[in-house]
Amino acid sequence: MSKLYFRYGAMNSGKSTALLQAAFNYEERSQKVLLAKPAIDSKGDRAIVSRLGVSRDVDFLVEPDQNLRAIFHEASALAKKTHGQAIACLLIDESQFLTAKQVDQALELAVLDKIPVLAYGIRTDFQTLSFPGSRRLMEIAHSLEELKTICRCGRKAMFNARMLNGVFTFDGDQVAIDGDKVSYESLCASCYLEEQEGK
């Protein structure tokens, strides 16, 4: 049976690198995959970008109002027509930005269409609140796997602290993609709470 997988971790835990490695592994065995990400993730435009410097264009972007299962089938049909090969797997980067309904559609792809779906993303935002997509993935994914990274103190990082112009901030919109003024640091619970207490 095909499954829906959620591979999550704090920022800098190697999620995009792991996704690109999974795609490579499938293709090394002559199996065709499709890569996707939510359109809200403007980092890299149409590419999945690993912090190691590896990148690859996605096959399609997912808008919040789109049916993930339907657009997968369209992209799959086009890929089969172009390459003469059925799709073996769907890999989704930044899956926290999917809607809960789109996560349900990912489950339908895995169970009803028998297409494994590997979703990579972060569990919580900079205020330690779950993203709708992550929450739903935690609820219904067949398999949950945490990708680990370390805090500046050496302990396991689990929170994504937001900095605005280099200063930690704990207020604002849930989504703010990396840019000139916004950056993030992965912190353990102790370091996160210390930074929060200092505000």
Steps between C-alpha positions, in 0.01 A plus 500: 500500500626848414530740791499868591826589675568815701868573554530805721762693689610844608656727242845390385428134575562400138142449384548634146829313468327177610218560250747551213688187608175301500424624146850400390457152653177440309645626173819298544269198484338635181181608676340836417401736783322833518613781729266769631482777756239751612510818291520714816862387539665761278850401610671368188202588276409167339791312656557292808820641644716314749724703731784279372464676164315226313178600326244365258191646337164368610261345254211706635410760762195459722275802553287505819174459307618213279416132531835326555374167368362659182814698417716194572295301247541775239877518554522121508318464168729758340811329639382161376432643155844666492706220655281197434517402863256492791577706810640298791486763775402858589744702712376823662729761655381760755189290563411705809356754254246252357142541614345227717280408202806460276656267757181293485543493120860382546365211709253420221789490253685253719206276587261522203750563219783297656759777458740538793503861621807627688426833668782702656448801722521667838259421779459838667542870427717756679241522780505118546150465349432232242442585137165369364676268254736362764220450749301295250806301396570416865140380528474278191842411356582130504857573598655786702876550496685778676813636332722640770731799525681666786461830682791742543545350851536147363161366611231378261331795327123481480381860458541752217574844644441799272737793481417835346813693407699265724277549806274219631130575465203304630217697339379516141337301223544124501669503158799718414736343247874557542604834356728796559340585833357166617711201600458200727707306750427147620504490880448248778216568746737654757665747261163587345346578839807698607472717188126540559553595867748766396231684301 
